[in-house]
PDB file of C-alpha atoms and ligand atoms in Angstrom:
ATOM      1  CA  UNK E   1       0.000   0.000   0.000  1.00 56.00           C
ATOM      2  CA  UNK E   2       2.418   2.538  -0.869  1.00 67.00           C
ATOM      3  CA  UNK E   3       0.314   4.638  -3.531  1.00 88.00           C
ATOM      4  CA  UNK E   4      -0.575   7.249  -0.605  1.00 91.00           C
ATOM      5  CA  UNK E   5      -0.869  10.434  -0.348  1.00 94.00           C
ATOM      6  CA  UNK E   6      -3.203   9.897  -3.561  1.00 94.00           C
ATOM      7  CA  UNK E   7      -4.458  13.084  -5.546  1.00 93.00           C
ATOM      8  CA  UNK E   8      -8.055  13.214  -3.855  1.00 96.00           C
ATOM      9  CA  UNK E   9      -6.600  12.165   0.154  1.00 94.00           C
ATOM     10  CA  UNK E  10      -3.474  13.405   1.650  1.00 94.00           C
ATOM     11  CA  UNK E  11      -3.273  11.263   4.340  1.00 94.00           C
ATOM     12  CA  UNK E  12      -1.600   7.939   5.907  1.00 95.00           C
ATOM     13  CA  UNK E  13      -3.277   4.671   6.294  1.00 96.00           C
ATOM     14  CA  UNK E  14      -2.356   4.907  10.606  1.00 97.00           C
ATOM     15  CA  UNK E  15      -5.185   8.561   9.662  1.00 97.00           C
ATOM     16  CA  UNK E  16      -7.989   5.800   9.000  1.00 98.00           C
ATOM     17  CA  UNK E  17      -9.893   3.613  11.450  1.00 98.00           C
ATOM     18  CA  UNK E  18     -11.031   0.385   9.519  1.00 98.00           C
ATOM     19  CA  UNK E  19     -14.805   1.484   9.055  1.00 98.00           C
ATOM     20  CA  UNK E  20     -15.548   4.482   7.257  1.00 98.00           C
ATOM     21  CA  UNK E  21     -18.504   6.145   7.488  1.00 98.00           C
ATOM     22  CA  UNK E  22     -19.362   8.040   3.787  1.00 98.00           C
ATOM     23  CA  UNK E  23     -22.160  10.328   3.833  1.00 96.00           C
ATOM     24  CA  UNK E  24     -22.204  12.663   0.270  1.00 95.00           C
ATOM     25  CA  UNK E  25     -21.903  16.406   1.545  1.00 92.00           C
ATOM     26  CA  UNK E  26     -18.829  17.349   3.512  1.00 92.00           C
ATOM     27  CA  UNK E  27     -20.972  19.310   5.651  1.00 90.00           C
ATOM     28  CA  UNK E  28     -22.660  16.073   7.057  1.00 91.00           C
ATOM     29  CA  UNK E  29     -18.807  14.755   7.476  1.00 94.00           C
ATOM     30  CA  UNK E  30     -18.229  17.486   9.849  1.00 94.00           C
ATOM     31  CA  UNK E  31     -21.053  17.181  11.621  1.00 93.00           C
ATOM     32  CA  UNK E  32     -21.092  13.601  11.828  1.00 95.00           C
ATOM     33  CA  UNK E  33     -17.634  13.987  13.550  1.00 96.00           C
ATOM     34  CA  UNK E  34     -18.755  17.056  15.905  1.00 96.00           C
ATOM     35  CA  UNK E  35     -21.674  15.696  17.280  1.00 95.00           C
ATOM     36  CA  UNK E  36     -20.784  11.839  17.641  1.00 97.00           C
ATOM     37  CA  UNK E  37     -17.215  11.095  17.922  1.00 98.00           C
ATOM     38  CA  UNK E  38     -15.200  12.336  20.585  1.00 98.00           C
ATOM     39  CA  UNK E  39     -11.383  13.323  20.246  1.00 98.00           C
ATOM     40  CA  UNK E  40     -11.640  14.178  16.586  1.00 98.00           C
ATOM     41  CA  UNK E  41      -8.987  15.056  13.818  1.00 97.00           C
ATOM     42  CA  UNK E  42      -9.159  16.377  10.445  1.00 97.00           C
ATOM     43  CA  UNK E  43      -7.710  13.723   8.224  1.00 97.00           C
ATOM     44  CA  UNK E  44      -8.357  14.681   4.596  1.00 96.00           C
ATOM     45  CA  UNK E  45      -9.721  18.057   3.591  1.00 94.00           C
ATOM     46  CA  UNK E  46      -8.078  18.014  -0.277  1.00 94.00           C
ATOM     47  CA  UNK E  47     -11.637  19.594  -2.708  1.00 94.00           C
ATOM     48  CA  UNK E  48     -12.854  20.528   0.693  1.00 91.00           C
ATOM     49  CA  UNK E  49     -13.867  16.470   1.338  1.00 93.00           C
ATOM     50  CA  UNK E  50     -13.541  16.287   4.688  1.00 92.00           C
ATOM     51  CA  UNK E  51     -12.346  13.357   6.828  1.00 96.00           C
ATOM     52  CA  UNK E  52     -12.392  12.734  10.501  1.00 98.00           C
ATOM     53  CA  UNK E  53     -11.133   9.674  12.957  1.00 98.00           C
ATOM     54  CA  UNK E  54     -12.681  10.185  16.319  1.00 98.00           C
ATOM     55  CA  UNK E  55     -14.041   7.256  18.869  1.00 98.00           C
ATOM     56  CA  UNK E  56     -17.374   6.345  19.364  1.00 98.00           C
ATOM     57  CA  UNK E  57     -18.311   5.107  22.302  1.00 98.00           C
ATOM     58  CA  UNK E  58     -14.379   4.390  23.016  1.00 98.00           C
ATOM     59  CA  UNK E  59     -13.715   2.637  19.627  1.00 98.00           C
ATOM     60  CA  UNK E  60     -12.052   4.388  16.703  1.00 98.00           C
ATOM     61  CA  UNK E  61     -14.079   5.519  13.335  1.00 98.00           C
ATOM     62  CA  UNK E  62     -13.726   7.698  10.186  1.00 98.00           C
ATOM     63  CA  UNK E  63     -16.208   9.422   8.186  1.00 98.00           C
ATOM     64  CA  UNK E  64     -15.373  11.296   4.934  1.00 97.00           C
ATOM     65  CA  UNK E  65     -17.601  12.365   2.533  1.00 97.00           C
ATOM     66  CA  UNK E  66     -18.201  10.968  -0.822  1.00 97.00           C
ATOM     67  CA  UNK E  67     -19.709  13.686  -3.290  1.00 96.00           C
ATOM     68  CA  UNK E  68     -22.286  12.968  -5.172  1.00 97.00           C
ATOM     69  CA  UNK E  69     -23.011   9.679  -7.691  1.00 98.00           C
ATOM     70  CA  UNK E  70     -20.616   6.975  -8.507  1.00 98.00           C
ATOM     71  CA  UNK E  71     -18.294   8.443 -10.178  1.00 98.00           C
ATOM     72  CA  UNK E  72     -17.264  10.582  -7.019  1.00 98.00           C
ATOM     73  CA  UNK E  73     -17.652   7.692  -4.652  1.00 98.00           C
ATOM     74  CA  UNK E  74     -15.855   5.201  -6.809  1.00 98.00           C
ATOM     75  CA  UNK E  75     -12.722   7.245  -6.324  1.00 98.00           C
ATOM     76  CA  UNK E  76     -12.834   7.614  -2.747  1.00 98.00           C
ATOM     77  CA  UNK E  77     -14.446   4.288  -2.045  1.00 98.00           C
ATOM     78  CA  UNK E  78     -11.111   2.950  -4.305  1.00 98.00           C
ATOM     79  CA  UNK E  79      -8.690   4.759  -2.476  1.00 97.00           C
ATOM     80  CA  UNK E  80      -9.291   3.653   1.048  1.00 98.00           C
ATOM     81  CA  UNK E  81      -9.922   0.160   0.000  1.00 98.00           C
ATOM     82  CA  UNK E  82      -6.837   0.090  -2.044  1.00 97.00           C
ATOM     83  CA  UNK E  83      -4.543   2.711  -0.750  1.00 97.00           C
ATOM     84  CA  UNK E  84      -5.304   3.262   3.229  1.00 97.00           C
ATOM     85  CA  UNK E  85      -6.518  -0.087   4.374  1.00 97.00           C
ATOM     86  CA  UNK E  86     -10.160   0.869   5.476  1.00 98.00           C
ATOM     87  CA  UNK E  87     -12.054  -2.437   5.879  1.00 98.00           C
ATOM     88  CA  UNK E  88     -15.799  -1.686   6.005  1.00 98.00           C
ATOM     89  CA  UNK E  89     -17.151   1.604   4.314  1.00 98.00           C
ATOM     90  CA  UNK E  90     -21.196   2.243   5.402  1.00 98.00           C
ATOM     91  CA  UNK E  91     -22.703   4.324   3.301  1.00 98.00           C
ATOM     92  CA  UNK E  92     -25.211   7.266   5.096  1.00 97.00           C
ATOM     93  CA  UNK E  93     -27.452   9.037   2.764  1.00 96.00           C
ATOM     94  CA  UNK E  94     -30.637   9.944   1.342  1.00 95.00           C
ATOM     95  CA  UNK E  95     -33.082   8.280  -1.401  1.00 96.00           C
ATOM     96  CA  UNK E  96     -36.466   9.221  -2.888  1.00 94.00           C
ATOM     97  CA  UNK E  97     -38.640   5.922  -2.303  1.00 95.00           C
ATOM     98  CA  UNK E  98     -40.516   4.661  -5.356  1.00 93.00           C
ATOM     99  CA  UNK E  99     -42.563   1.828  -3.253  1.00 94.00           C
ATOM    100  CA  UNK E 100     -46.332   2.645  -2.071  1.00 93.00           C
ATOM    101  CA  UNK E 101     -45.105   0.984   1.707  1.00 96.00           C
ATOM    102  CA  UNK E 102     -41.574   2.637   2.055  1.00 97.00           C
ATOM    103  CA  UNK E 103     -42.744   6.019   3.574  1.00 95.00           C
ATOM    104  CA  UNK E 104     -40.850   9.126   3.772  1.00 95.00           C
ATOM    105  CA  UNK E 105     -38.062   8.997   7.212  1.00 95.00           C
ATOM    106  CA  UNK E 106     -38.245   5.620   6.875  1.00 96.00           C
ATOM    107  CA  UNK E 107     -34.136   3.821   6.597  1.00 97.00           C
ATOM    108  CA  UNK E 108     -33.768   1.304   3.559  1.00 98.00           C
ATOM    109  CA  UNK E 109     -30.722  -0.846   3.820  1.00 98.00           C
ATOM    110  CA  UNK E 110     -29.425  -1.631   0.305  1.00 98.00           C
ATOM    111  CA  UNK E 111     -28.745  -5.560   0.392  1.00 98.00           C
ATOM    112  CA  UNK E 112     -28.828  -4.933  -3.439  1.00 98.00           C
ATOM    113  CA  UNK E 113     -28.238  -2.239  -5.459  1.00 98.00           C
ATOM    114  CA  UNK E 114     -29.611  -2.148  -9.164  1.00 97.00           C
ATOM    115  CA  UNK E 115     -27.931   0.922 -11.707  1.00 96.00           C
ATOM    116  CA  UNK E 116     -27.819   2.260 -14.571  1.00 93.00           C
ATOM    117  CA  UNK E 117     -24.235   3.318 -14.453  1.00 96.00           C
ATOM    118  CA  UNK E 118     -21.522   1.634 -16.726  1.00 97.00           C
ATOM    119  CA  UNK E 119     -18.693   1.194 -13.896  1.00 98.00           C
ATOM    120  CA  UNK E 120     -19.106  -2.211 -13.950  1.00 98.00           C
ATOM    121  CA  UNK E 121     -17.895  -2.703 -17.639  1.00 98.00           C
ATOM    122  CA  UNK E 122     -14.283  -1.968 -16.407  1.00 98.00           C
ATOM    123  CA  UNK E 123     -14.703  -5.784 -14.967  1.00 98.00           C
ATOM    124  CA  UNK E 124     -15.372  -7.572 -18.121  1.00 98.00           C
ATOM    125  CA  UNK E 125     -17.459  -9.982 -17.052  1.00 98.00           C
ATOM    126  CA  UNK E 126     -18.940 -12.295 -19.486  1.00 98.00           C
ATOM    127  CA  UNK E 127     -22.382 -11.182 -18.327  1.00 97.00           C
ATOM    128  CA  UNK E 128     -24.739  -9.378 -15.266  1.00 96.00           C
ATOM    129  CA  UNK E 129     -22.935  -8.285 -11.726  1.00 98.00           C
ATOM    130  CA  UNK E 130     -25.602  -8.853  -9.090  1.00 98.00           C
ATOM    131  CA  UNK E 131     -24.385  -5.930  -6.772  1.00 98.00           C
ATOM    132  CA  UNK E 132     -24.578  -6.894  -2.991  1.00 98.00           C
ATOM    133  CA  UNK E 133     -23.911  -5.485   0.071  1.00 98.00           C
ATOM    134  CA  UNK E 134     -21.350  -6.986   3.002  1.00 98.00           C
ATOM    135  CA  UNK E 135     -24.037  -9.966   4.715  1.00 98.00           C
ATOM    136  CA  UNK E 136     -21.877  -9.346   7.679  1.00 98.00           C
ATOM    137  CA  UNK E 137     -22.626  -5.521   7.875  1.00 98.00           C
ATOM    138  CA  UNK E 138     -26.125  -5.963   7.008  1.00 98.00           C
ATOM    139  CA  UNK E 139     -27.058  -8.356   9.524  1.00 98.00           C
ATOM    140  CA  UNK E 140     -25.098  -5.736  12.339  1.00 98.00           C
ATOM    141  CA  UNK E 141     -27.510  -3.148  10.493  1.00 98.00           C
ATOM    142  CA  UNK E 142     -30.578  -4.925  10.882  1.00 98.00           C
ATOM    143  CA  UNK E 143     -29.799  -6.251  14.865  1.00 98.00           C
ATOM    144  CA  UNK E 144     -28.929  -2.294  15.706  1.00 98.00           C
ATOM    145  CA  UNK E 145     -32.031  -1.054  13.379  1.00 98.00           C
ATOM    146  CA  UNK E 146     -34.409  -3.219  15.525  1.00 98.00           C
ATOM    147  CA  UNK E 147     -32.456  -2.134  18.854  1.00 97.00           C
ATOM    148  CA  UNK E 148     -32.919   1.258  18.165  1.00 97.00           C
ATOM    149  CA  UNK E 149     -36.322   0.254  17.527  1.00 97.00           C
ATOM    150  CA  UNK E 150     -36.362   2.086  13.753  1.00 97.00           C
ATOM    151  CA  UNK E 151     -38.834   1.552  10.449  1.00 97.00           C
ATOM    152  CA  UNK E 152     -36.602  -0.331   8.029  1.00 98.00           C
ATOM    153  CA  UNK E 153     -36.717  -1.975   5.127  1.00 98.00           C
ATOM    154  CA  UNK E 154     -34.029  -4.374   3.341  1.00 98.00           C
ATOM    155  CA  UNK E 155     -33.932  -4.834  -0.207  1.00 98.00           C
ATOM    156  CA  UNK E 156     -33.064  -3.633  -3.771  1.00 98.00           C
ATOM    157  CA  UNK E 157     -31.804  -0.188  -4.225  1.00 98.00           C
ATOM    158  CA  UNK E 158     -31.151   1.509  -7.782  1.00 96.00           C
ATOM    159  CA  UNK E 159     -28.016   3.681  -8.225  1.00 97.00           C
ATOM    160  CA  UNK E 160     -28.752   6.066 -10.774  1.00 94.00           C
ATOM    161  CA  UNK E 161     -26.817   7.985 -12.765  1.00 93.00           C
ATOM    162  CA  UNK E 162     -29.609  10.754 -13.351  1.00 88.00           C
ATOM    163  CA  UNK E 163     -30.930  13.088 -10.960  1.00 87.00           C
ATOM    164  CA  UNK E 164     -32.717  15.188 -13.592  1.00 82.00           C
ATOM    165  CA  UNK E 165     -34.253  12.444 -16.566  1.00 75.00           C
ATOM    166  CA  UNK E 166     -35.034  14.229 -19.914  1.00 70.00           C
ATOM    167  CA  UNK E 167     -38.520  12.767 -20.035  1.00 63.00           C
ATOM    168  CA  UNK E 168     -40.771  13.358 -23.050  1.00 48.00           C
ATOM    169  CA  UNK E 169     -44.802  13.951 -21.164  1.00 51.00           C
ATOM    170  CA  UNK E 170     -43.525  14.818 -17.409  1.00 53.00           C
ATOM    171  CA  UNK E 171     -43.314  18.213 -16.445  1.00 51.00           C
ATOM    172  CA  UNK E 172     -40.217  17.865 -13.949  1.00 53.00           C
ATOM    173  CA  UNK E 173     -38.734  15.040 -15.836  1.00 49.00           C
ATOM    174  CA  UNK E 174     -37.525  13.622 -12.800  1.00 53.00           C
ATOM    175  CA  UNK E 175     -39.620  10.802 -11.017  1.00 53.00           C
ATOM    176  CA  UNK E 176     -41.906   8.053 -12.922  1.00 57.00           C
ATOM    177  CA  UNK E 177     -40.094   7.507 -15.982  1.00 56.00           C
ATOM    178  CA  UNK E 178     -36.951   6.251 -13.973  1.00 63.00           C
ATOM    179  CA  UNK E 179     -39.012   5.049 -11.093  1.00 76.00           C
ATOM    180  CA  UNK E 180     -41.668   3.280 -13.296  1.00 78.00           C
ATOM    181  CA  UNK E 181     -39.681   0.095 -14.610  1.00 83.00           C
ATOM    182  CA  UNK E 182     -37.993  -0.618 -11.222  1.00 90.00           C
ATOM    183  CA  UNK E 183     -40.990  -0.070  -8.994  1.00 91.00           C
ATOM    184  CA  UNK E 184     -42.429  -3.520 -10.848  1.00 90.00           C
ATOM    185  CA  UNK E 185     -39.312  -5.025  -9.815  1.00 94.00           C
ATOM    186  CA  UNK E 186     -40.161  -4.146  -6.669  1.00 96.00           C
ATOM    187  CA  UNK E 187     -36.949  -1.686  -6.367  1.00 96.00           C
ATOM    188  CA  UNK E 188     -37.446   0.218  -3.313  1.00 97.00           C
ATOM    189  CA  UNK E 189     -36.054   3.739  -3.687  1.00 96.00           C
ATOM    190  CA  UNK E 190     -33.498   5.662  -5.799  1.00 95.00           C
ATOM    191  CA  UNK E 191     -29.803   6.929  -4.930  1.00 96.00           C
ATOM    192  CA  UNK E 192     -27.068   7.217  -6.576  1.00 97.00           C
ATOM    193  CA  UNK E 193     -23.684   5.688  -5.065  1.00 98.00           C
ATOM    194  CA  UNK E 194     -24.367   2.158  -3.673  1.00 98.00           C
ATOM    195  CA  UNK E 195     -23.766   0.394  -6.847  1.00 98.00           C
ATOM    196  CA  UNK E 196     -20.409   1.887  -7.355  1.00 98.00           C
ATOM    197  CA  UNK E 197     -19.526   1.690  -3.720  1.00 98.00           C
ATOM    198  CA  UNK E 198     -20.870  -1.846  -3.615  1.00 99.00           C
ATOM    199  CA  UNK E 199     -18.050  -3.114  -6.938  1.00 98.00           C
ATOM    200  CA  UNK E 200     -14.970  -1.305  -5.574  1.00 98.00           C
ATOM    201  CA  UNK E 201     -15.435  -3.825  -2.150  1.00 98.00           C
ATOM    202  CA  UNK E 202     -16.231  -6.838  -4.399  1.00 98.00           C
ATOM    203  CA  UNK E 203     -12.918  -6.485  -6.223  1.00 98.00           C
ATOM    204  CA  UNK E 204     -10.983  -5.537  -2.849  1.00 98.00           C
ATOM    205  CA  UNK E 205     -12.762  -8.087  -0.834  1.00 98.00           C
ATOM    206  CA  UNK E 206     -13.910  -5.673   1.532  1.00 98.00           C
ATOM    207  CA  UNK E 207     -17.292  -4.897   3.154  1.00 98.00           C
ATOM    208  CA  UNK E 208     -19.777  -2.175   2.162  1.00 98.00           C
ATOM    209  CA  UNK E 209     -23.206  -1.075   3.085  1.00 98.00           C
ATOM    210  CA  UNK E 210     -25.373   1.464   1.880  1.00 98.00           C
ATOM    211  CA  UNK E 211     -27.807   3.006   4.898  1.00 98.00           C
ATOM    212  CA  UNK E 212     -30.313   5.773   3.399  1.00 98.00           C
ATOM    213  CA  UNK E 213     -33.172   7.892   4.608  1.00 96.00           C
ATOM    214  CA  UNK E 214     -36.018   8.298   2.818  1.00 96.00           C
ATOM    215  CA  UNK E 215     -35.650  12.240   2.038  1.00 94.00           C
ATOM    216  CA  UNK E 216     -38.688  12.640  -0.768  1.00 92.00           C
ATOM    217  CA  UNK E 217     -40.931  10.071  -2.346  1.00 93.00           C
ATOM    218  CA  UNK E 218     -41.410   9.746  -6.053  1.00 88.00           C
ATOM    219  CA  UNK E 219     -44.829   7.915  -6.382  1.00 86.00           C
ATOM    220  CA  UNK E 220     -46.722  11.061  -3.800  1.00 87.00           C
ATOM    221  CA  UNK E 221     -44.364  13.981  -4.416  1.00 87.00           C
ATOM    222  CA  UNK E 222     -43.803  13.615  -0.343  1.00 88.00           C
ATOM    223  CA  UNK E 223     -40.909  15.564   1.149  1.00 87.00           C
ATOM    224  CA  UNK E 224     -39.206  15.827   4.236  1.00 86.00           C
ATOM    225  CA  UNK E 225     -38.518  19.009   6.243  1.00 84.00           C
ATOM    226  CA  UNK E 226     -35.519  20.491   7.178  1.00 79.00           C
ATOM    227  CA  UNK E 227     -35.642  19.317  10.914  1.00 80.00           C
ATOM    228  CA  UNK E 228     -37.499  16.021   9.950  1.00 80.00           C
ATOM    229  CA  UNK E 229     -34.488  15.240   7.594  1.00 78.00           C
ATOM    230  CA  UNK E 230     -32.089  16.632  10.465  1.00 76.00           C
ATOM    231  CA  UNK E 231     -33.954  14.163  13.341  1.00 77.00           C
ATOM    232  CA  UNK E 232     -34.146  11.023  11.063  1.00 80.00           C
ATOM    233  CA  UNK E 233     -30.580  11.618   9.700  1.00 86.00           C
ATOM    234  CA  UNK E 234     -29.570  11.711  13.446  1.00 91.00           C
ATOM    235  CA  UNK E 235     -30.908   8.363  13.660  1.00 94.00           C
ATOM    236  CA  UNK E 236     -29.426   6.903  10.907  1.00 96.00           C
ATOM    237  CA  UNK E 237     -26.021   7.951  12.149  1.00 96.00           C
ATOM    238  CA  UNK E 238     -26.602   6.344  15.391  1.00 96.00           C
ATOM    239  CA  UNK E 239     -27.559   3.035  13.487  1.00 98.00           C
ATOM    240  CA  UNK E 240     -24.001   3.540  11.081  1.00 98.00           C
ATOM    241  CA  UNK E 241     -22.191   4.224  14.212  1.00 98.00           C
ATOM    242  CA  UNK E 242     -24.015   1.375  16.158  1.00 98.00           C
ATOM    243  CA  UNK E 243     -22.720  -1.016  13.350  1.00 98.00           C
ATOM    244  CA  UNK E 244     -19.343   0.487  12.864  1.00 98.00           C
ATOM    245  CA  UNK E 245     -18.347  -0.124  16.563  1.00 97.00           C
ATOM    246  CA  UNK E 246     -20.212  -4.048  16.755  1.00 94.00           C
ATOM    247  CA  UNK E 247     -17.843  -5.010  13.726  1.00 88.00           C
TER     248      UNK E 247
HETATM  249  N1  LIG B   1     -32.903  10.359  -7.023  1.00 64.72           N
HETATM  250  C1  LIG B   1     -31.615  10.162  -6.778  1.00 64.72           C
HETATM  251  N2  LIG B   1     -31.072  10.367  -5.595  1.00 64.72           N
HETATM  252  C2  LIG B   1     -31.860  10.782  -4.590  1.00 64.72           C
HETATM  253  C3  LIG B   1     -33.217  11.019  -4.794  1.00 64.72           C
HETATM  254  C4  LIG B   1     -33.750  10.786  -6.072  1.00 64.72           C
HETATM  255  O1  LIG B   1     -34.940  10.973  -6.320  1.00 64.72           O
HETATM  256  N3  LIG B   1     -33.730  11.442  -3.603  1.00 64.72           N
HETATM  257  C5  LIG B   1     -32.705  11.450  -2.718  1.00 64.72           C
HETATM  258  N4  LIG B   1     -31.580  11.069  -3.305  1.00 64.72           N
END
């Protein structure tokens, strides 16, 4: 592992604890690491992508942001796999649900995650990679989500590569045309890092799990507020913290 500092972290691998926690906005990163970890330090802050290692509850952790889509997490997701010997990396983020049952606040743990991305044709595989998460993480999720006594759901998650869809007949071109198709395959909300996230453990043989709130929902036009997405983001951090520390 001697390909460190890398252009997007200057940092050593002794910076990292082995689980990472990756929500997208550097914002979050920094107050992820303010209000849970004690003893923090600034690890990375190259393109303003902050990382922290603190302890939680006495044990160490990391969180750095990812950006936005796969592209973005694929190259920090690579590097700590690859170059700084992070073990587990749990996603924290936000989807819009596309299922009738999956309401808004409610967590979705991404045991699969669907995309529409090409990353995976770097691979060349002679056919479709089902993208899973880490069994070992999930069932750590699951045990803390019932604990903490949360509304989950486990199941399929799409990655897309669109936010905004150029869609002939809907007026914001954003929500059924994408949601449509993989709402009969009973896909339960759209994000748009897990699948990336999700191939860059596969070929490292590390762990990965994507966590997400339910920010806005496709099918009703349902949004969170501010302080709803601020209280149920609080409590998906304490589940992602819960399961970095019981690893
Ligand atoms: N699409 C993609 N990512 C998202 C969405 C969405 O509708 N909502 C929250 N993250």
């Amino acid at each position: 592992m001697a390909n460190y500092p890398t252009p997007h972290i200057k940092a050593s691998p002794e910076d990292f604890a082995e689980t990472v926690l990756m929500p997208g906005d550097p914002l979050r990163s920094k107050f992820i690491a303010e209000n849970f970890l004690q003893d923090i330090v600034l690890v990375n802050n190259v393109r303003g992508v902050q990382g922290y290692t603190g302890t939680y509850k006495g044990q160490r952790v990391s969180v750095m942001a990812s950006g936005m889509g796969i592209p973005s997490i694929g190259i920090y997701s690579y590097e700590l796999f690859n170059f700084f010997g992070v073990e587990n990396i749990l996603r924290v983020g936000s989807a819009g649900a596309i299922q009738p049952d999956i309401k808004v606040r409610d967590v979705v743990l991404g045991m699969g995650a669907c995309t529409n991305s090409h990353f995976v044709d770097q691979y060349h595989l002679p056919g479709t990679f089902s993208a899973t998460c880490s069994f070992k993480l999930l069932e750590k999720a699951v045990e803390n989500a019932r604990k903490l006594g949360l509304r989950f759901h486990v199941g399929n998650i799409l990655s897309s590569d669109t936010f905004y869809n150029d869609n002939e007949g809907v007026p914001d071109g954003s929500a059924m045309y994408t949601a449509g198709a993989w709402n009969k395959m009973g896909v339960m909300a759209i994000e748009m890092e897990a699948a990336g996230l999700y191939m860059n453990a596969a070929r490292a043989g590390k762990n990965a799990l994507a966590i997400c709130t339910i920010s806005d929902h496709l099918l009703t036009g349902e949004e969170t507020t501010a302080e709803e997405r601020q209280n149920s983001f609080t409590d998906m951090m304490k589940l992602a913290l819960e399961t970095a520390i019981s690893m």
